[in-house]
mmCIF file of C-alpha atoms in Angstrom:
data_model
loop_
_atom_site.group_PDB
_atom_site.id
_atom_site.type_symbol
_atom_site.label_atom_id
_atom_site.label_comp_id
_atom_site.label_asym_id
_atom_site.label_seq_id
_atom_site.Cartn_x
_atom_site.Cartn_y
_atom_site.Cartn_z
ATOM 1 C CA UNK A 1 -13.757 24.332 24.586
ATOM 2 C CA UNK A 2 -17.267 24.452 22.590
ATOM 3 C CA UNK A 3 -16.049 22.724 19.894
ATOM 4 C CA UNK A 4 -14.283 20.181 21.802
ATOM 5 C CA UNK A 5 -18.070 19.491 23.811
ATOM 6 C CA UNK A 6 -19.110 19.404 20.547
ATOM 7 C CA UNK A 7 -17.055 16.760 19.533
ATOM 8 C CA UNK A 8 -17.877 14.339 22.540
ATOM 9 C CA UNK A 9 -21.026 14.699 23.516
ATOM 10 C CA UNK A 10 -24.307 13.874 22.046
ATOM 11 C CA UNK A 11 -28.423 14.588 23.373
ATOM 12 C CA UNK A 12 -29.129 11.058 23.837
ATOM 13 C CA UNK A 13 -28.652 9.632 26.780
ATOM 14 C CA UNK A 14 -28.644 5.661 26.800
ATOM 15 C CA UNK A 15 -30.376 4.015 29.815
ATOM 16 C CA UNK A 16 -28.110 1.323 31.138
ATOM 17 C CA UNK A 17 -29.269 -2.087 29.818
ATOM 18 C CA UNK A 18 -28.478 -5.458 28.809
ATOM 19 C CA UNK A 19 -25.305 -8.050 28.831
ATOM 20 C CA UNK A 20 -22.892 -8.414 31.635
ATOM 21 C CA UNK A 21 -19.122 -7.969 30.586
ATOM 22 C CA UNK A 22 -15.973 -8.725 31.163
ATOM 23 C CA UNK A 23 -15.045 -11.387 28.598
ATOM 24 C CA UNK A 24 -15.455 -15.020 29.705
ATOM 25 C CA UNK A 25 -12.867 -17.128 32.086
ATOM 26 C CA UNK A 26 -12.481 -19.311 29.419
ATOM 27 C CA UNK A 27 -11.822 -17.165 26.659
ATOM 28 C CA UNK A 28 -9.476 -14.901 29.005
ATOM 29 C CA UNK A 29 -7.728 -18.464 29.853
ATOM 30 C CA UNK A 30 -7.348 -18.989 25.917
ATOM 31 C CA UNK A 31 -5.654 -15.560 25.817
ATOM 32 C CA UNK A 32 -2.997 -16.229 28.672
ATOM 33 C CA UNK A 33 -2.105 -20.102 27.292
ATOM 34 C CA UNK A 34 -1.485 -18.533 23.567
ATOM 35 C CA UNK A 35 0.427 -15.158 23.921
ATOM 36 C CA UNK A 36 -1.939 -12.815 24.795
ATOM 37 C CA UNK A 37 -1.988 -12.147 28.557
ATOM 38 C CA UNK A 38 -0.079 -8.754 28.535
ATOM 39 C CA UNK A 39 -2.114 -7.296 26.008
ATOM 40 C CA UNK A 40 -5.303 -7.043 28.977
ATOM 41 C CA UNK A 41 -8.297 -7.320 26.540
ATOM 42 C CA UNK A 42 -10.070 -8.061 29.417
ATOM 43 C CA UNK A 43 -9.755 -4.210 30.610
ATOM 44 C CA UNK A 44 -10.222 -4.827 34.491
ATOM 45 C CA UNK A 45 -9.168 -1.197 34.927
ATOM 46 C CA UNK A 46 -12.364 0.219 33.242
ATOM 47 C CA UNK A 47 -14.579 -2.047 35.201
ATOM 48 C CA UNK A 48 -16.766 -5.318 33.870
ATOM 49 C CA UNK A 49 -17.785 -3.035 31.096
ATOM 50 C CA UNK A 50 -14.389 -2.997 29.441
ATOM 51 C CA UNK A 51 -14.705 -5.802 27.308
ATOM 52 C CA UNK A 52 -18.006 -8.283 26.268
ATOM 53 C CA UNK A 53 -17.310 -12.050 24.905
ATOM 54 C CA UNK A 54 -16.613 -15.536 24.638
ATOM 55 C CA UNK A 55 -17.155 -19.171 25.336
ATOM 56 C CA UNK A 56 -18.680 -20.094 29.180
ATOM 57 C CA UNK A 57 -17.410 -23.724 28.687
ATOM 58 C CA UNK A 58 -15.044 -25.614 26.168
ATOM 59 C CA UNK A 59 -18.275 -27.716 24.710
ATOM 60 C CA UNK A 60 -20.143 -24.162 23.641
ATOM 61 C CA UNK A 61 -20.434 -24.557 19.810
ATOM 62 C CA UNK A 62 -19.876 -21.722 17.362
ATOM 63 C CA UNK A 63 -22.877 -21.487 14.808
ATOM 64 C CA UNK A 64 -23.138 -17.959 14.510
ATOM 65 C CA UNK A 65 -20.312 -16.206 12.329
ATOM 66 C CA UNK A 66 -18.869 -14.299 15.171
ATOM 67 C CA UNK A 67 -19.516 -10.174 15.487
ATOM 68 C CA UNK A 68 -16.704 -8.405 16.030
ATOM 69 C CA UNK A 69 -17.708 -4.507 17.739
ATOM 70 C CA UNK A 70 -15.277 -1.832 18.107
ATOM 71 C CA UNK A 71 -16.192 1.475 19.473
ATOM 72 C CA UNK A 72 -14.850 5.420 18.947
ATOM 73 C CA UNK A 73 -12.607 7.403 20.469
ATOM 74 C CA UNK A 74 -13.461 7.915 24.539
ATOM 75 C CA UNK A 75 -16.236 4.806 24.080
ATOM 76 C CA UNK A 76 -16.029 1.610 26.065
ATOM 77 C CA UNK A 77 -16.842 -2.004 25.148
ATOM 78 C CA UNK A 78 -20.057 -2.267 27.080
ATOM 79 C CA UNK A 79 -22.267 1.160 29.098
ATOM 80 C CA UNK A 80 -20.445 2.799 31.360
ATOM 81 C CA UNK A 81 -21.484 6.406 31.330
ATOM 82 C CA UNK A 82 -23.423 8.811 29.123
ATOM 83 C CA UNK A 83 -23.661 10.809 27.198
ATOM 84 C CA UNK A 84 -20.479 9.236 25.163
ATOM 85 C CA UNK A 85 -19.550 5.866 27.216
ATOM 86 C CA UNK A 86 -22.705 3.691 26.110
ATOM 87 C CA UNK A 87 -20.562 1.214 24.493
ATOM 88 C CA UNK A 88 -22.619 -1.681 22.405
ATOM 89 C CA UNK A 89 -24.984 -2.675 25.193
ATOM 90 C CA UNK A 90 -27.771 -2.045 22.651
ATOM 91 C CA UNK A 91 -26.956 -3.503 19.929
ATOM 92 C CA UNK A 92 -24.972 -6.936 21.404
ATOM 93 C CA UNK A 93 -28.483 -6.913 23.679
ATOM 94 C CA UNK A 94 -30.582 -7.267 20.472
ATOM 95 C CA UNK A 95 -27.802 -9.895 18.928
ATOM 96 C CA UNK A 96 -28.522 -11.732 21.852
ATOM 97 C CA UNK A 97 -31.993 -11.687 21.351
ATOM 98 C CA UNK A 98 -31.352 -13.080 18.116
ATOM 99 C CA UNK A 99 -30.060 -16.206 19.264
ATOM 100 C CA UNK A 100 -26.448 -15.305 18.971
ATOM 101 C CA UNK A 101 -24.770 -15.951 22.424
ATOM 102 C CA UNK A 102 -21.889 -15.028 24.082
ATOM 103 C CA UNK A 103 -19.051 -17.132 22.158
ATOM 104 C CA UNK A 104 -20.415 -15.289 19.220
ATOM 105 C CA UNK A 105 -19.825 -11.362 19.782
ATOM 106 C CA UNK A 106 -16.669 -9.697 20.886
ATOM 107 C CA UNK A 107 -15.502 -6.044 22.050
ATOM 108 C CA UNK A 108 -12.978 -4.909 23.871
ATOM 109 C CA UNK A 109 -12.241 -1.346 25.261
ATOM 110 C CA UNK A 110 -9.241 0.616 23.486
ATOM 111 C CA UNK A 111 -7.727 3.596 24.351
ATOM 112 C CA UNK A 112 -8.292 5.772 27.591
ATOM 113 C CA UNK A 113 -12.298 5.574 28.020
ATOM 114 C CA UNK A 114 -14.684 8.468 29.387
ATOM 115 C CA UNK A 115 -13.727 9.402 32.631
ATOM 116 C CA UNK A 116 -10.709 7.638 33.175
ATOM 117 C CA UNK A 117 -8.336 10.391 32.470
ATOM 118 C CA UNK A 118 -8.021 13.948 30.619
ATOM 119 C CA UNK A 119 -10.310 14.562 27.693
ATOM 120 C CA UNK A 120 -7.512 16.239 26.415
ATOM 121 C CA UNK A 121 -5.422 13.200 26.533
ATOM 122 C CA UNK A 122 -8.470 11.298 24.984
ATOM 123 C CA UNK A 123 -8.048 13.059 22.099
ATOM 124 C CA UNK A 124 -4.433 13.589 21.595
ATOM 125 C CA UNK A 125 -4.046 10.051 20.739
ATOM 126 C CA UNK A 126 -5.407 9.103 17.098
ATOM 127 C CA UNK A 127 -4.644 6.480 14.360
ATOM 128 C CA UNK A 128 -1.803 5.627 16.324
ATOM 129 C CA UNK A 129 0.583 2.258 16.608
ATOM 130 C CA UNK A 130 -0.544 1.150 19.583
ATOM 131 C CA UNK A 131 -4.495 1.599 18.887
ATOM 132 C CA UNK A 132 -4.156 -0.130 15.396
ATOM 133 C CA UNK A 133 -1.696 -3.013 16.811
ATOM 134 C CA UNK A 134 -3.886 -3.932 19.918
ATOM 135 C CA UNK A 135 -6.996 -3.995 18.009
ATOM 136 C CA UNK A 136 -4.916 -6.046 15.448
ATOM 137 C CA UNK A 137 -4.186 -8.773 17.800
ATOM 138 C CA UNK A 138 -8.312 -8.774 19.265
ATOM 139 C CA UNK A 139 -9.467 -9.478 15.674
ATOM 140 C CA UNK A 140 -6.577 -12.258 15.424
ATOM 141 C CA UNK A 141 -7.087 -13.484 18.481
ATOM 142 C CA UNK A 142 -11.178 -13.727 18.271
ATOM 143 C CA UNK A 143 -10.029 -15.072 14.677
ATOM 144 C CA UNK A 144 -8.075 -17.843 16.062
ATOM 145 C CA UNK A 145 -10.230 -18.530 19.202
ATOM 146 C CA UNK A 146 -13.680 -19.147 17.772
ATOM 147 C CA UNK A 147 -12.068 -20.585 14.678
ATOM 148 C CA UNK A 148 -14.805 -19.206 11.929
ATOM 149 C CA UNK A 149 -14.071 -19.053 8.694
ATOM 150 C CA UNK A 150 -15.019 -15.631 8.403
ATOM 151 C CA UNK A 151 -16.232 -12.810 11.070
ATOM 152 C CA UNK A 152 -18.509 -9.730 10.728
ATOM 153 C CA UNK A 153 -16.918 -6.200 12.292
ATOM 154 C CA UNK A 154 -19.118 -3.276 13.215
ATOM 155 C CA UNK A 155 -17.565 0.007 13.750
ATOM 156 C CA UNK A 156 -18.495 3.469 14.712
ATOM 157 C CA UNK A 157 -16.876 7.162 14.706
ATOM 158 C CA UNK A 158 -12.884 7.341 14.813
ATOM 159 C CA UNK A 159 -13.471 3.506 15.102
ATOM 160 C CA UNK A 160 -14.488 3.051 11.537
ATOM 161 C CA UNK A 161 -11.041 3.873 9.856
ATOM 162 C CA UNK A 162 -9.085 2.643 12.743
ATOM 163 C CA UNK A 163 -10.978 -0.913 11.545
ATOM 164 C CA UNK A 164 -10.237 -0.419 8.043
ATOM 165 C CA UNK A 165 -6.791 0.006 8.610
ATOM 166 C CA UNK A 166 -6.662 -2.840 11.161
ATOM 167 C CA UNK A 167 -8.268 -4.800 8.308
ATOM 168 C CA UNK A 168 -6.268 -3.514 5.797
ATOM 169 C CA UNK A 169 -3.112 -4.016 7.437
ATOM 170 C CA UNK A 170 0.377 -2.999 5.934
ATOM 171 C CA UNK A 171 2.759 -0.012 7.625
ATOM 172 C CA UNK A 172 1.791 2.961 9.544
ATOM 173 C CA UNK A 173 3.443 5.838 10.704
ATOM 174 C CA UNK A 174 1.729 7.729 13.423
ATOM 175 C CA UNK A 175 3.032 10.387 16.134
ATOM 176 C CA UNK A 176 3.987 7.281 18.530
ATOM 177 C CA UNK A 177 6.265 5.890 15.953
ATOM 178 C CA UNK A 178 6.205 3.486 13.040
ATOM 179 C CA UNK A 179 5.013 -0.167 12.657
ATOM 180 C CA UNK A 180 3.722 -2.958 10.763
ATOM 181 C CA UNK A 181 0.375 -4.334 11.128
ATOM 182 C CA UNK A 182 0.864 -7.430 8.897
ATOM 183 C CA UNK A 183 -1.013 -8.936 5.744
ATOM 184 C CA UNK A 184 -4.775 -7.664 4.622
ATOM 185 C CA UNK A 185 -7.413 -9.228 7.004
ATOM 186 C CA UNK A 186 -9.897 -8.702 4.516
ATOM 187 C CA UNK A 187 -10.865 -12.364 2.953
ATOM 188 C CA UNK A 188 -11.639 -13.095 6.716
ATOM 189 C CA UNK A 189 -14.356 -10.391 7.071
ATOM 190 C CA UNK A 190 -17.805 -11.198 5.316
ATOM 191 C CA UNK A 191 -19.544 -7.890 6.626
ATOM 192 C CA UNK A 192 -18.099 -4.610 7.495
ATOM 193 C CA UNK A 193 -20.126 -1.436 8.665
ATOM 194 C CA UNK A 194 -18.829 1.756 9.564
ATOM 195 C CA UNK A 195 -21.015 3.953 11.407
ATOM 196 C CA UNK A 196 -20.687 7.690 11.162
ATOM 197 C CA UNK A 197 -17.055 7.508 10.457
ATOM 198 C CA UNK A 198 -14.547 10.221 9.588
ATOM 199 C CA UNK A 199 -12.904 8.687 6.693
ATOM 200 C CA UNK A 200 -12.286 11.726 5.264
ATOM 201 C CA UNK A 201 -11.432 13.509 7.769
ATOM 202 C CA UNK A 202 -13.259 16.830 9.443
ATOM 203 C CA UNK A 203 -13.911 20.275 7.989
ATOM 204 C CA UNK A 204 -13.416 22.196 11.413
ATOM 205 C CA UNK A 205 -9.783 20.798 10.978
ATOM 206 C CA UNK A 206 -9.410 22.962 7.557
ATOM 207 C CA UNK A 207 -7.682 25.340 9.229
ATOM 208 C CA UNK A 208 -6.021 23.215 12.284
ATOM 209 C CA UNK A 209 -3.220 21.163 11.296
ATOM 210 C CA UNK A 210 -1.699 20.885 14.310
ATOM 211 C CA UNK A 211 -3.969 21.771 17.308
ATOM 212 C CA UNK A 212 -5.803 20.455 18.330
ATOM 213 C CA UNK A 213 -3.737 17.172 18.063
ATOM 214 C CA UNK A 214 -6.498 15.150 16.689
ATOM 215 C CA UNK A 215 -6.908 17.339 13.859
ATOM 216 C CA UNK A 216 -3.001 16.695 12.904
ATOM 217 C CA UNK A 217 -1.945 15.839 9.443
ATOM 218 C CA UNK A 218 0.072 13.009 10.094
ATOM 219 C CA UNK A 219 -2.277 10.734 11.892
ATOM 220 C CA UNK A 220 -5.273 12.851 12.567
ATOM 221 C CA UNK A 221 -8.534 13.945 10.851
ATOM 222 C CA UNK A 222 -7.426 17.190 8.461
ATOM 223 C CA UNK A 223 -8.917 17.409 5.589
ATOM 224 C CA UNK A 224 -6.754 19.152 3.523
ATOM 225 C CA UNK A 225 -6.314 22.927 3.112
ATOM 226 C CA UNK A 226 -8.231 23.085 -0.300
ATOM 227 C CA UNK A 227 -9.285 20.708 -3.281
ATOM 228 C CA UNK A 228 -8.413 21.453 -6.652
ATOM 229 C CA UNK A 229 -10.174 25.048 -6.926
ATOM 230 C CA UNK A 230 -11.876 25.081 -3.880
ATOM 231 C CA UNK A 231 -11.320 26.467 -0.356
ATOM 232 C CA UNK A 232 -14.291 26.175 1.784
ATOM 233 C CA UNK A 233 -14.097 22.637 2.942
ATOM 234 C CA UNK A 234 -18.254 22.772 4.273
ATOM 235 C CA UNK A 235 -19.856 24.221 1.446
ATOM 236 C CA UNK A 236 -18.091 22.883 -1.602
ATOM 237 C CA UNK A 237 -21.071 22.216 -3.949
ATOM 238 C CA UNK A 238 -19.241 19.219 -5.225
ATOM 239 C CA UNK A 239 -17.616 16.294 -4.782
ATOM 240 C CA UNK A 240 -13.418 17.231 -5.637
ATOM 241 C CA UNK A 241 -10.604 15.083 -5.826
ATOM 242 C CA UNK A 242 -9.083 15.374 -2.216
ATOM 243 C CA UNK A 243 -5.682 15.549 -1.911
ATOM 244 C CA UNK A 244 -2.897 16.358 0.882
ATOM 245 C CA UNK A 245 -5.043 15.884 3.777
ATOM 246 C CA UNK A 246 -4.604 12.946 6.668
ATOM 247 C CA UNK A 247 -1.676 11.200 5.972
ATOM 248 C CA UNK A 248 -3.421 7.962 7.353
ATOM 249 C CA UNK A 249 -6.623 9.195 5.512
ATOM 250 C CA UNK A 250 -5.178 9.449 2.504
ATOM 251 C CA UNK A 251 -3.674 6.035 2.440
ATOM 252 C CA UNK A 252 -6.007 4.321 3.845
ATOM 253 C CA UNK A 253 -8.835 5.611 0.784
ATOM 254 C CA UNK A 254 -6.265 4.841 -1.756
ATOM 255 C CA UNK A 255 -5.689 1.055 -0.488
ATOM 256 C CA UNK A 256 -7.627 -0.661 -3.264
ATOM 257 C CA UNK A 257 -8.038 -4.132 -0.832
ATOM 258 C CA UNK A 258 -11.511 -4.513 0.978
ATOM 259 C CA UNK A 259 -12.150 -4.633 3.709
ATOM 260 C CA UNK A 260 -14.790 -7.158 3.711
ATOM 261 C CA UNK A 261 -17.136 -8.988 1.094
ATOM 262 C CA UNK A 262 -19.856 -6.639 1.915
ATOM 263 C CA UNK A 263 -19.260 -3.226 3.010
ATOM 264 C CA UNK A 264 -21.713 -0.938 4.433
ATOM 265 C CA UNK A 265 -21.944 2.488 5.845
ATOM 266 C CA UNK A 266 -24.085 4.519 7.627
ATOM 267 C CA UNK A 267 -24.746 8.430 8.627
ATOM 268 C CA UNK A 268 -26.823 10.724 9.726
ATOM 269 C CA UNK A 269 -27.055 14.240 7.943
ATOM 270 C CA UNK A 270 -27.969 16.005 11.221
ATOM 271 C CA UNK A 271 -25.117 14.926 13.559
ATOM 272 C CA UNK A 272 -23.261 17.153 15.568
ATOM 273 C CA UNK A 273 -19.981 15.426 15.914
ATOM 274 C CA UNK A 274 -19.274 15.327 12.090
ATOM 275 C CA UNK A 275 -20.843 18.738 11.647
ATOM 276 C CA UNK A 276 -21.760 20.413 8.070
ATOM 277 C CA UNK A 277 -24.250 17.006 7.486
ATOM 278 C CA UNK A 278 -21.362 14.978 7.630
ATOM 279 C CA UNK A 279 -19.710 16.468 3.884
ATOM 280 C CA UNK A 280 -16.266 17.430 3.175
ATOM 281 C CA UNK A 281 -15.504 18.696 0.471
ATOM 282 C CA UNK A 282 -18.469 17.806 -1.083
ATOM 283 C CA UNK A 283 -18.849 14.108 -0.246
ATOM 284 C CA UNK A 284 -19.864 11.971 2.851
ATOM 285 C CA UNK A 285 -16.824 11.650 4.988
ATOM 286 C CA UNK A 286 -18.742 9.055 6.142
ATOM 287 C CA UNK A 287 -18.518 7.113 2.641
ATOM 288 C CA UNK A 288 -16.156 4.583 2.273
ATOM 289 C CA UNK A 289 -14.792 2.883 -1.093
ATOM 290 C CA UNK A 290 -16.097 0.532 -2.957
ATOM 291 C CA UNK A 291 -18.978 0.032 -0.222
ATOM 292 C CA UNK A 292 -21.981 -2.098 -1.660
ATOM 293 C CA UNK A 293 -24.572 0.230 0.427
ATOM 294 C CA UNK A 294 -25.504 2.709 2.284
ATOM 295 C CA UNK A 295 -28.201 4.256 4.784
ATOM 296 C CA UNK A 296 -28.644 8.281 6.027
ATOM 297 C CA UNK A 297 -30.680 8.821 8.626
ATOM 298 C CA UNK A 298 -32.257 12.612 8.892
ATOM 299 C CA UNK A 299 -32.892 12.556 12.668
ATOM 300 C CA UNK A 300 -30.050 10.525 14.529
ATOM 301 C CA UNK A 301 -27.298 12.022 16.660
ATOM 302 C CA UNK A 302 -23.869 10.803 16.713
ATOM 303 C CA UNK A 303 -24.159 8.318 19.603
ATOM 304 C CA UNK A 304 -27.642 7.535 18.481
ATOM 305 C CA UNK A 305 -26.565 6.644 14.654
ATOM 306 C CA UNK A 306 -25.117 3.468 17.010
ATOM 307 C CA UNK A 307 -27.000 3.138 19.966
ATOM 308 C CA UNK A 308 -30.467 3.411 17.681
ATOM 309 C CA UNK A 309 -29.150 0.811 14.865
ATOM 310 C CA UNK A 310 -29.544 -2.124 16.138
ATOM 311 C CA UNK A 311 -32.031 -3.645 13.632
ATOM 312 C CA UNK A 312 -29.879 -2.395 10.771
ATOM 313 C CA UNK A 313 -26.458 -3.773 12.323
ATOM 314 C CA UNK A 314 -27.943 -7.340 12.207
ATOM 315 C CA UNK A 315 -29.590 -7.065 8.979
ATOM 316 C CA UNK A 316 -26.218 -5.718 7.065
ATOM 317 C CA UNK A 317 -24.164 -8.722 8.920
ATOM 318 C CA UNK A 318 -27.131 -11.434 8.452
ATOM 319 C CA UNK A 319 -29.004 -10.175 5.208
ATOM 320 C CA UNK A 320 -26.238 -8.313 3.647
ATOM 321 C CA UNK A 321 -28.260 -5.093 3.475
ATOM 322 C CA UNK A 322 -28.754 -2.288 5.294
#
């Protein structure tokens, strides 16, 4: 039960601020006329927090490349509750006050958010089919809605690799079943930054591969039993070649396409979700391939590595750097 606080909460506590969700009439209208009324983006049940975006009238213009913002496991679109449900209030607040408006940054609310059912149940459901093929269709659908040429993605926690393999596309097999995501997304994303993600899975897995579920080999965040000679995933002194851990994982780090023209990733060597200063086996898990830059904070918490990076989530999708 410690380890599973642990895992979901974090010290800071966001005060509720900034923009009013759910996504626009006219954007939800755009949804129902072109397929995608079933697939409740709009996520009424979580309240006008589930979901943040789109045009207020058919005239708004587009001059921003759009922001696409997808949240971690348990997290909503917009605040709802602390310490884990304080969505992207910040940092879509700050866009905002960068002249980007409302037809330019998206998020919608996936999977069972804090406090609207079992954290158990929160947690038992991973890289699966129907997390990667509904975030699928938001990114296609903001895609086809705002019509930009290209769109930025921010991601943070169990969100980061859930995005890369949303990006990525291809199959999956996961504990719901198998399916097929479609053709990479990649030459449509001009930034991507993942924010204290688990892309290599977790070392208090090492010895869990099947409870808790989330820690599951198949779809979930172990790490691998050992790596080449070593067997103390936390304190390898360094970097191995990883092998046989997360099934998903392991793909997903050996899929050569990008997922963006500029990656970027970002972590925090004291947070208390990723534990061990975010290594395993000797290496950020937090790292992702081929990423053009990085930046490691020494005092942020999990929640805070997103809800206290605002300035650095504009400049990596404006600037390019972080």
């Amino acid at each position: 039960r410690l380890l599973l606080t642990l895992l979901l909460a974090s010290p800071i506590a966001t005060q509720k601020i900034g923009p009013k969700g759910p996504i626009t009439s006219h954007f939800q209208d755009w949804l129902i006329s072109n397929g995608y009324e079933t697939d409740n983006f709009a996520r009424s049940d979580v309240g006008p927090n589930g979901s943040f975006g789109g045009k207020q009238k058919n005239s708004d213009k587009i001059v921003n490349q759009p922001v696409i913002f997808i949240h971690g496991n348990g997290d909503t679109a917009l605040y709802a509750q602390a310490p884990l449900a304080t969505g992207w209030s910040r940092s879509i607040q700050y866009f905002l006050e960068q002249n980007y408006t409302q037809a330019e940054i998206y998020s919608t609310t996936w999977g069972d958010a804090w406090g609207s059912g079992s954290i158990l149940d929160t947690y038992s459901t991973m890289h699966t089919c129907s997390n990667l093929i509904y975030l699928r269709r938001f990114i296609e659908a903001v895609m086809k809605y705002t019509k930009a040429p290209k769109v930025d993605i921010i991601s943070h926690s169990l969100g980061v690799p859930i995005a890369r393999r949303v990006i990525k596309g291809g199959t999956l097999i996961g504990t719901d079943g198998n399916c097929t995501l479609g053709p990479p997304l990649g030459s449509r994303v001009d930034t991507f930054l993942g924010i204290a993600g688990p892309n290599y899975g977790l070392c208090v897995c090492q010895m869990a591969q099947t409870f808790p579920s989330w820690c599951n080999a198949l779809d979930g965040l172990y790490p691998g039993y050992t790596c080449q000679d070593q067997v103390l995933c936390a304190y390898t002194s360094s970097s191995c070649k990883q092998e046989n851990y997360s099934a998903f994982l392991e793909k997903l780090n050996n899929d050569k396409s990008r997922e963006a023209d500029h990656i970027f990733a970002m972590w925090s060597d004291v947070d208390e979700v990723l534990l061990f200063r975010g290594m395993t086996w000797g290496k950020p898990t937090s790292r992702i391939p081929n990423m053009n830059g990085r930046w490691i904070s020494d005092r942020n918490s999990h929640t805070a590595m997103k809800d206290l990076t605002e300035l650095r989530q504009y400049e990596a999708v404006v600037h390019h750097s972080i």
